[in-house]
Amino acid sequence: MTKSGLAKLVERRGELITELFLDELQPGAIVAQPSNRDVGYDFLVSAKNRLGGINTYAVQYEATDRPISATYRVTRDLFDRMTYSNIPMLFLVVDVKRNEIYYALLESDKTSRQSKLRHVPIELKRIDETETVRLRKRLASIPQSRVLAG
């Protein structure tokens, strides 16, 4: 199999594992980005919160066939796109060989903008049953800014 053929398989398997995991979070909706252009995220996930509103998160995933460590490096461009958006970002790294998923919830990070690093480290947590429940609750929680405003 050619290298590009293998890369496509890794990417497609990562997408499928991501979709299955997002479904486990029991969101109200999962919307995939249009396949013909990059809109800055791979999926949108929406969940009802306890006040009756909807919380929406963008989801960006990276697929790999290599083991994942607790720190994952991404390009400065990707990091800036994920952290300087007006919507929180759920970043997933999927190990397609071991069926493991790691994640980080990213929000605006003013301090990292000053860094000149071309690659930015992101601290990840491994998804297990406990983290899935924790993440499900977090997606449906009321953002602190809404609690203070209400």
Short mmCIF file of N, CA and C in Angstrom, two decimals:
data_model
loop_
_atom_site.label_atom_id
_atom_site.label_comp_id
_atom_site.label_asym_id
_atom_site.label_seq_id
_atom_site.Cartn_x
_atom_site.Cartn_y
_atom_site.Cartn_z
N MET A 1 0.85 -1.17 0.00
CA MET A 1 0.00 0.00 0.00
C MET A 1 0.89 1.24 0.00
N THR A 2 0.53 2.24 -0.77
CA THR A 2 1.32 3.46 -0.84
C THR A 2 1.18 4.24 0.46
N LYS A 3 2.16 5.12 0.70
CA LYS A 3 2.13 5.92 1.92
C LYS A 3 0.89 6.81 1.95
N SER A 4 0.53 7.40 0.82
CA SER A 4 -0.66 8.25 0.81
C SER A 4 -1.92 7.41 1.01
N GLY A 5 -1.92 6.16 0.52
CA GLY A 5 -3.06 5.27 0.74
C GLY A 5 -3.21 4.94 2.22
N LEU A 6 -2.09 4.66 2.88
CA LEU A 6 -2.11 4.38 4.31
C LEU A 6 -2.56 5.62 5.09
N ALA A 7 -2.06 6.77 4.72
CA ALA A 7 -2.45 8.02 5.40
C ALA A 7 -3.95 8.26 5.28
N LYS A 8 -4.51 7.96 4.12
CA LYS A 8 -5.96 8.12 3.94
C LYS A 8 -6.74 7.15 4.82
N LEU A 9 -6.25 5.93 4.94
CA LEU A 9 -6.91 4.94 5.80
C LEU A 9 -6.85 5.35 7.27
N VAL A 10 -5.69 5.83 7.70
CA VAL A 10 -5.54 6.29 9.08
C VAL A 10 -6.51 7.44 9.34
N GLU A 11 -6.57 8.39 8.42
CA GLU A 11 -7.46 9.54 8.56
C GLU A 11 -8.93 9.10 8.61
N ARG A 12 -9.33 8.21 7.73
CA ARG A 12 -10.74 7.75 7.70
C ARG A 12 -11.09 6.97 8.95
N ARG A 13 -10.18 6.11 9.41
CA ARG A 13 -10.43 5.35 10.64
C ARG A 13 -10.52 6.31 11.84
N GLY A 14 -9.66 7.31 11.86
CA GLY A 14 -9.71 8.32 12.92
C GLY A 14 -11.03 9.06 12.93
N GLU A 15 -11.54 9.37 11.74
CA GLU A 15 -12.84 10.05 11.63
C GLU A 15 -13.96 9.16 12.18
N LEU A 16 -13.95 7.89 11.83
CA LEU A 16 -15.00 6.97 12.30
C LEU A 16 -14.94 6.77 13.81
N ILE A 17 -13.74 6.60 14.35
CA ILE A 17 -13.59 6.46 15.80
C ILE A 17 -14.07 7.74 16.50
N THR A 18 -13.75 8.88 15.94
CA THR A 18 -14.19 10.15 16.50
C THR A 18 -15.71 10.24 16.52
N GLU A 19 -16.34 9.90 15.40
CA GLU A 19 -17.81 9.95 15.34
C GLU A 19 -18.45 9.01 16.35
N LEU A 20 -17.91 7.81 16.51
CA LEU A 20 -18.44 6.87 17.50
C LEU A 20 -18.29 7.42 18.91
N PHE A 21 -17.14 8.01 19.20
CA PHE A 21 -16.92 8.58 20.52
C PHE A 21 -17.87 9.75 20.78
N LEU A 22 -18.01 10.64 19.81
CA LEU A 22 -18.91 11.79 19.99
C LEU A 22 -20.33 11.32 20.26
N ASP A 23 -20.74 10.24 19.61
CA ASP A 23 -22.07 9.68 19.85
C ASP A 23 -22.20 9.17 21.28
N GLU A 24 -21.12 8.62 21.84
CA GLU A 24 -21.12 8.15 23.24
C GLU A 24 -21.36 9.29 24.22
N LEU A 25 -21.02 10.52 23.82
CA LEU A 25 -21.22 11.67 24.70
C LEU A 25 -22.70 12.06 24.79
N GLN A 26 -23.53 11.44 23.97
CA GLN A 26 -24.98 11.66 23.95
C GLN A 26 -25.34 13.13 23.73
N PRO A 27 -24.79 13.73 22.69
CA PRO A 27 -25.10 15.13 22.43
C PRO A 27 -26.49 15.26 21.79
N GLY A 28 -26.99 16.47 21.74
CA GLY A 28 -28.24 16.72 21.04
C GLY A 28 -28.05 16.61 19.54
N ALA A 29 -26.86 16.99 19.07
CA ALA A 29 -26.59 16.96 17.63
C ALA A 29 -25.08 16.86 17.38
N ILE A 30 -24.74 16.19 16.29
CA ILE A 30 -23.37 16.15 15.79
C ILE A 30 -23.46 16.56 14.32
N VAL A 31 -22.72 17.60 13.95
CA VAL A 31 -22.74 18.07 12.57
C VAL A 31 -21.33 18.00 12.02
N ALA A 32 -21.15 17.32 10.90
CA ALA A 32 -19.84 17.21 10.25
C ALA A 32 -19.63 18.41 9.35
N GLN A 33 -18.39 18.82 9.21
CA GLN A 33 -18.08 19.95 8.32
C GLN A 33 -18.30 19.53 6.86
N PRO A 34 -18.54 20.48 6.00
CA PRO A 34 -18.64 20.12 4.58
C PRO A 34 -17.33 19.50 4.10
N SER A 35 -17.40 18.41 3.36
CA SER A 35 -16.19 17.69 2.95
C SER A 35 -15.41 18.40 1.85
N ASN A 36 -16.02 19.38 1.21
CA ASN A 36 -15.34 20.02 0.08
C ASN A 36 -14.51 21.24 0.46
N ARG A 37 -14.51 21.63 1.77
CA ARG A 37 -13.67 22.75 2.18
C ARG A 37 -13.41 22.70 3.68
N ASP A 38 -12.31 23.32 4.09
CA ASP A 38 -11.94 23.35 5.49
C ASP A 38 -12.56 24.59 6.12
N VAL A 39 -13.41 24.38 7.12
CA VAL A 39 -14.07 25.50 7.79
C VAL A 39 -13.49 25.76 9.18
N GLY A 40 -12.41 25.07 9.52
CA GLY A 40 -11.75 25.33 10.79
C GLY A 40 -12.04 24.32 11.88
N TYR A 41 -12.88 23.37 11.61
CA TYR A 41 -13.18 22.31 12.57
C TYR A 41 -13.67 21.11 11.79
N ASP A 42 -13.74 19.96 12.45
CA ASP A 42 -14.20 18.74 11.80
C ASP A 42 -15.67 18.45 12.10
N PHE A 43 -16.12 18.78 13.32
CA PHE A 43 -17.51 18.56 13.73
C PHE A 43 -17.96 19.69 14.64
N LEU A 44 -19.26 19.88 14.72
CA LEU A 44 -19.87 20.69 15.77
C LEU A 44 -20.71 19.75 16.61
N VAL A 45 -20.63 19.89 17.93
CA VAL A 45 -21.40 19.07 18.85
C VAL A 45 -22.21 20.01 19.72
N SER A 46 -23.51 19.73 19.85
CA SER A 46 -24.38 20.54 20.68
C SER A 46 -25.02 19.68 21.75
N ALA A 47 -25.14 20.25 22.95
CA ALA A 47 -25.76 19.54 24.07
C ALA A 47 -26.65 20.52 24.82
N LYS A 48 -27.81 20.05 25.27
CA LYS A 48 -28.68 20.88 26.09
C LYS A 48 -28.04 21.09 27.44
N ASN A 49 -28.18 22.31 27.97
CA ASN A 49 -27.70 22.55 29.33
C ASN A 49 -28.90 22.60 30.28
N ARG A 50 -28.65 22.65 31.59
CA ARG A 50 -29.73 22.53 32.57
C ARG A 50 -30.67 23.72 32.61
N LEU A 51 -30.30 24.82 31.96
CA LEU A 51 -31.20 25.98 31.90
C LEU A 51 -32.06 25.96 30.64
N GLY A 52 -31.92 24.91 29.83
CA GLY A 52 -32.72 24.80 28.62
C GLY A 52 -32.06 25.35 27.38
N GLY A 53 -30.87 25.88 27.52
CA GLY A 53 -30.12 26.40 26.37
C GLY A 53 -29.32 25.31 25.69
N ILE A 54 -28.56 25.70 24.69
CA ILE A 54 -27.73 24.78 23.93
C ILE A 54 -26.28 25.23 24.03
N ASN A 55 -25.41 24.32 24.40
CA ASN A 55 -23.97 24.56 24.37
C ASN A 55 -23.41 23.91 23.12
N THR A 56 -22.60 24.65 22.40
CA THR A 56 -22.02 24.13 21.17
C THR A 56 -20.50 24.18 21.26
N TYR A 57 -19.87 23.10 20.82
CA TYR A 57 -18.41 22.99 20.80
C TYR A 57 -17.97 22.59 19.40
N ALA A 58 -16.89 23.19 18.95
CA ALA A 58 -16.26 22.72 17.73
C ALA A 58 -15.35 21.55 18.10
N VAL A 59 -15.21 20.60 17.19
CA VAL A 59 -14.36 19.44 17.43
C VAL A 59 -13.33 19.34 16.32
N GLN A 60 -12.08 19.25 16.70
CA GLN A 60 -10.99 19.04 15.77
C GLN A 60 -10.30 17.75 16.18
N TYR A 61 -10.09 16.84 15.24
CA TYR A 61 -9.39 15.60 15.60
C TYR A 61 -8.15 15.44 14.74
N GLU A 62 -7.20 14.72 15.30
CA GLU A 62 -5.98 14.32 14.61
C GLU A 62 -5.92 12.80 14.71
N ALA A 63 -5.69 12.13 13.62
CA ALA A 63 -5.58 10.67 13.61
C ALA A 63 -4.12 10.28 13.44
N THR A 64 -3.72 9.25 14.16
CA THR A 64 -2.34 8.76 14.07
C THR A 64 -2.33 7.26 14.25
N ASP A 65 -1.28 6.63 13.76
CA ASP A 65 -1.10 5.20 14.01
C ASP A 65 0.08 4.98 14.95
N ARG A 66 0.49 6.04 15.62
CA ARG A 66 1.60 5.99 16.58
C ARG A 66 1.06 6.18 18.00
N PRO A 67 1.77 5.65 19.00
CA PRO A 67 1.34 5.87 20.39
C PRO A 67 1.30 7.36 20.72
N ILE A 68 0.38 7.73 21.59
CA ILE A 68 0.17 9.13 21.96
C ILE A 68 0.68 9.33 23.39
N SER A 69 1.38 10.42 23.60
CA SER A 69 1.84 10.75 24.96
C SER A 69 0.89 11.79 25.55
N ALA A 70 1.14 12.18 26.78
CA ALA A 70 0.27 13.14 27.48
C ALA A 70 0.40 14.54 26.92
N THR A 71 1.42 14.78 26.13
CA THR A 71 1.59 16.09 25.49
C THR A 71 1.67 15.87 23.99
N TYR A 72 0.87 16.64 23.26
CA TYR A 72 0.82 16.51 21.81
C TYR A 72 1.13 17.87 21.20
N ARG A 73 2.03 17.89 20.23
CA ARG A 73 2.42 19.16 19.61
C ARG A 73 1.63 19.39 18.32
N VAL A 74 1.13 20.61 18.18
CA VAL A 74 0.41 21.01 16.97
C VAL A 74 1.08 22.26 16.41
N THR A 75 0.82 22.54 15.15
CA THR A 75 1.39 23.73 14.54
C THR A 75 0.80 24.98 15.18
N ARG A 76 1.54 26.05 15.12
CA ARG A 76 1.07 27.34 15.66
C ARG A 76 -0.24 27.75 14.99
N ASP A 77 -0.36 27.56 13.67
CA ASP A 77 -1.59 27.93 12.97
C ASP A 77 -2.80 27.18 13.51
N LEU A 78 -2.66 25.87 13.69
CA LEU A 78 -3.77 25.07 14.21
C LEU A 78 -4.09 25.49 15.64
N PHE A 79 -3.08 25.68 16.46
CA PHE A 79 -3.30 26.09 17.84
C PHE A 79 -4.05 27.42 17.91
N ASP A 80 -3.60 28.39 17.13
CA ASP A 80 -4.27 29.70 17.13
C ASP A 80 -5.71 29.59 16.66
N ARG A 81 -5.95 28.80 15.63
CA ARG A 81 -7.33 28.63 15.14
C ARG A 81 -8.21 28.01 16.21
N MET A 82 -7.67 27.06 16.97
CA MET A 82 -8.47 26.38 17.99
C MET A 82 -8.69 27.24 19.23
N THR A 83 -7.72 28.08 19.59
CA THR A 83 -7.84 28.82 20.84
C THR A 83 -8.31 30.26 20.67
N TYR A 84 -8.28 30.79 19.49
CA TYR A 84 -8.73 32.17 19.28
C TYR A 84 -10.00 32.21 18.45
N SER A 85 -10.90 31.31 18.75
CA SER A 85 -12.21 31.27 18.10
C SER A 85 -13.26 31.66 19.13
N ASN A 86 -14.44 31.99 18.67
CA ASN A 86 -15.50 32.40 19.61
C ASN A 86 -16.31 31.22 20.11
N ILE A 87 -15.82 30.03 19.91
CA ILE A 87 -16.49 28.82 20.35
C ILE A 87 -15.45 27.89 20.98
N PRO A 88 -15.78 27.26 22.11
CA PRO A 88 -14.81 26.33 22.71
C PRO A 88 -14.51 25.17 21.76
N MET A 89 -13.29 24.67 21.85
CA MET A 89 -12.83 23.61 20.95
C MET A 89 -12.53 22.35 21.75
N LEU A 90 -13.09 21.24 21.29
CA LEU A 90 -12.74 19.92 21.82
C LEU A 90 -11.72 19.34 20.86
N PHE A 91 -10.50 19.18 21.32
CA PHE A 91 -9.42 18.65 20.49
C PHE A 91 -9.21 17.19 20.85
N LEU A 92 -9.31 16.31 19.85
CA LEU A 92 -9.15 14.88 20.05
C LEU A 92 -7.95 14.37 19.24
N VAL A 93 -7.18 13.49 19.85
CA VAL A 93 -6.11 12.80 19.14
C VAL A 93 -6.44 11.32 19.22
N VAL A 94 -6.57 10.68 18.06
CA VAL A 94 -7.04 9.30 17.97
C VAL A 94 -5.90 8.39 17.51
N ASP A 95 -5.59 7.40 18.33
CA ASP A 95 -4.62 6.37 17.97
C ASP A 95 -5.43 5.24 17.32
N VAL A 96 -5.36 5.14 16.01
CA VAL A 96 -6.22 4.20 15.28
C VAL A 96 -5.76 2.74 15.43
N LYS A 97 -4.51 2.50 15.80
CA LYS A 97 -4.03 1.13 16.00
C LYS A 97 -4.48 0.56 17.33
N ARG A 98 -4.53 1.41 18.35
CA ARG A 98 -4.85 0.95 19.70
C ARG A 98 -6.26 1.34 20.13
N ASN A 99 -7.01 2.00 19.26
CA ASN A 99 -8.36 2.48 19.57
C ASN A 99 -8.38 3.32 20.84
N GLU A 100 -7.42 4.21 20.96
CA GLU A 100 -7.34 5.11 22.11
C GLU A 100 -7.60 6.53 21.66
N ILE A 101 -8.24 7.29 22.54
CA ILE A 101 -8.53 8.69 22.26
C ILE A 101 -8.04 9.52 23.44
N TYR A 102 -7.39 10.61 23.12
CA TYR A 102 -6.95 11.59 24.10
C TYR A 102 -7.62 12.91 23.75
N TYR A 103 -7.82 13.76 24.78
CA TYR A 103 -8.53 15.00 24.49
C TYR A 103 -8.01 16.18 25.31
N ALA A 104 -8.38 17.36 24.84
CA ALA A 104 -8.18 18.61 25.58
C ALA A 104 -9.34 19.52 25.20
N LEU A 105 -9.88 20.22 26.17
CA LEU A 105 -10.86 21.27 25.90
C LEU A 105 -10.10 22.58 25.87
N LEU A 106 -10.15 23.26 24.75
CA LEU A 106 -9.35 24.47 24.55
C LEU A 106 -10.25 25.70 24.47
N GLU A 107 -9.83 26.73 25.15
CA GLU A 107 -10.50 28.02 25.06
C GLU A 107 -9.41 29.06 24.87
N SER A 108 -9.81 30.28 24.66
CA SER A 108 -8.86 31.35 24.39
C SER A 108 -7.75 31.38 25.44
N ASP A 109 -6.53 31.46 24.96
CA ASP A 109 -5.36 31.44 25.83
C ASP A 109 -4.48 32.63 25.45
N LYS A 110 -4.65 33.72 26.16
CA LYS A 110 -3.96 34.97 25.81
C LYS A 110 -2.44 34.88 25.95
N THR A 111 -1.94 34.10 26.90
CA THR A 111 -0.51 34.08 27.16
C THR A 111 0.28 33.36 26.08
N SER A 112 -0.27 32.32 25.51
CA SER A 112 0.50 31.54 24.53
C SER A 112 0.72 32.31 23.24
N ARG A 113 -0.07 33.32 22.97
CA ARG A 113 0.06 34.10 21.74
C ARG A 113 1.43 34.77 21.67
N GLN A 114 1.99 35.07 22.83
CA GLN A 114 3.28 35.75 22.87
C GLN A 114 4.43 34.83 22.48
N SER A 115 4.22 33.55 22.55
CA SER A 115 5.26 32.58 22.24
C SER A 115 5.58 32.58 20.76
N LYS A 116 6.84 32.38 20.47
CA LYS A 116 7.29 32.32 19.07
C LYS A 116 7.42 30.88 18.57
N LEU A 117 6.99 29.92 19.38
CA LEU A 117 7.12 28.51 19.00
C LEU A 117 6.35 28.21 17.72
N ARG A 118 6.96 27.43 16.84
CA ARG A 118 6.27 27.01 15.62
C ARG A 118 5.32 25.86 15.90
N HIS A 119 5.61 25.08 16.96
CA HIS A 119 4.75 23.99 17.40
C HIS A 119 4.44 24.21 18.87
N VAL A 120 3.17 24.06 19.22
CA VAL A 120 2.71 24.34 20.58
C VAL A 120 2.30 23.03 21.25
N PRO A 121 2.80 22.77 22.46
CA PRO A 121 2.40 21.55 23.17
C PRO A 121 1.01 21.71 23.80
N ILE A 122 0.20 20.66 23.71
CA ILE A 122 -1.12 20.64 24.33
C ILE A 122 -1.15 19.46 25.28
N GLU A 123 -1.54 19.71 26.52
CA GLU A 123 -1.67 18.64 27.51
C GLU A 123 -2.96 17.87 27.23
N LEU A 124 -2.86 16.56 27.14
CA LEU A 124 -4.00 15.71 26.82
C LEU A 124 -4.36 14.79 27.99
N LYS A 125 -5.64 14.41 28.02
CA LYS A 125 -6.11 13.38 28.96
C LYS A 125 -6.60 12.20 28.14
N ARG A 126 -6.30 11.00 28.64
CA ARG A 126 -6.76 9.79 27.95
C ARG A 126 -8.23 9.56 28.25
N ILE A 127 -9.00 9.25 27.23
CA ILE A 127 -10.41 8.96 27.39
C ILE A 127 -10.58 7.56 27.95
N ASP A 128 -11.30 7.45 29.04
CA ASP A 128 -11.74 6.18 29.60
C ASP A 128 -13.19 6.42 30.05
N GLU A 129 -13.78 5.48 30.75
CA GLU A 129 -15.19 5.64 31.16
C GLU A 129 -15.38 6.87 32.04
N THR A 130 -14.47 7.07 32.99
CA THR A 130 -14.57 8.21 33.89
C THR A 130 -14.46 9.52 33.13
N GLU A 131 -13.49 9.62 32.24
CA GLU A 131 -13.32 10.86 31.46
C GLU A 131 -14.48 11.09 30.51
N THR A 132 -15.07 10.02 29.98
CA THR A 132 -16.24 10.18 29.10
C THR A 132 -17.39 10.81 29.87
N VAL A 133 -17.65 10.32 31.08
CA VAL A 133 -18.72 10.88 31.91
C VAL A 133 -18.40 12.33 32.26
N ARG A 134 -17.16 12.60 32.65
CA ARG A 134 -16.75 13.96 33.00
C ARG A 134 -16.92 14.90 31.81
N LEU A 135 -16.52 14.45 30.64
CA LEU A 135 -16.64 15.28 29.44
C LEU A 135 -18.10 15.49 29.07
N ARG A 136 -18.91 14.47 29.19
CA ARG A 136 -20.35 14.60 28.91
C ARG A 136 -20.97 15.68 29.80
N LYS A 137 -20.63 15.66 31.08
CA LYS A 137 -21.15 16.67 32.03
C LYS A 137 -20.63 18.06 31.68
N ARG A 138 -19.37 18.12 31.32
CA ARG A 138 -18.78 19.42 30.97
C ARG A 138 -19.44 20.03 29.74
N LEU A 139 -19.74 19.22 28.74
CA LEU A 139 -20.38 19.74 27.54
C LEU A 139 -21.77 20.30 27.82
N ALA A 140 -22.44 19.74 28.82
CA ALA A 140 -23.80 20.18 29.16
C ALA A 140 -23.83 21.20 30.30
N SER A 141 -22.67 21.56 30.85
CA SER A 141 -22.65 22.50 31.97
C SER A 141 -22.90 23.93 31.47
N ILE A 142 -23.26 24.78 32.40
CA ILE A 142 -23.51 26.18 32.07
C ILE A 142 -22.17 26.91 32.07
N PRO A 143 -21.84 27.60 30.97
CA PRO A 143 -20.59 28.36 30.97
C PRO A 143 -20.61 29.40 32.09
N GLN A 144 -19.48 29.57 32.78
CA GLN A 144 -19.41 30.47 33.93
C GLN A 144 -19.85 31.89 33.56
N SER A 145 -19.53 32.37 32.37
CA SER A 145 -19.91 33.72 31.96
C SER A 145 -21.43 33.85 31.91
N ARG A 146 -22.14 32.79 31.55
CA ARG A 146 -23.61 32.82 31.51
C ARG A 146 -24.19 32.84 32.93
N VAL A 147 -23.56 32.11 33.84
CA VAL A 147 -24.05 32.08 35.21
C VAL A 147 -23.93 33.48 35.83
N LEU A 148 -22.81 34.14 35.59
CA LEU A 148 -22.59 35.48 36.15
C LEU A 148 -23.52 36.50 35.52
N ALA A 149 -23.80 36.36 34.23
CA ALA A 149 -24.64 37.32 33.52
C ALA A 149 -26.11 37.14 33.88
N GLY A 150 -26.51 35.91 34.24
CA GLY A 150 -27.91 35.60 34.51
C GLY A 150 -28.28 35.92 35.88
#
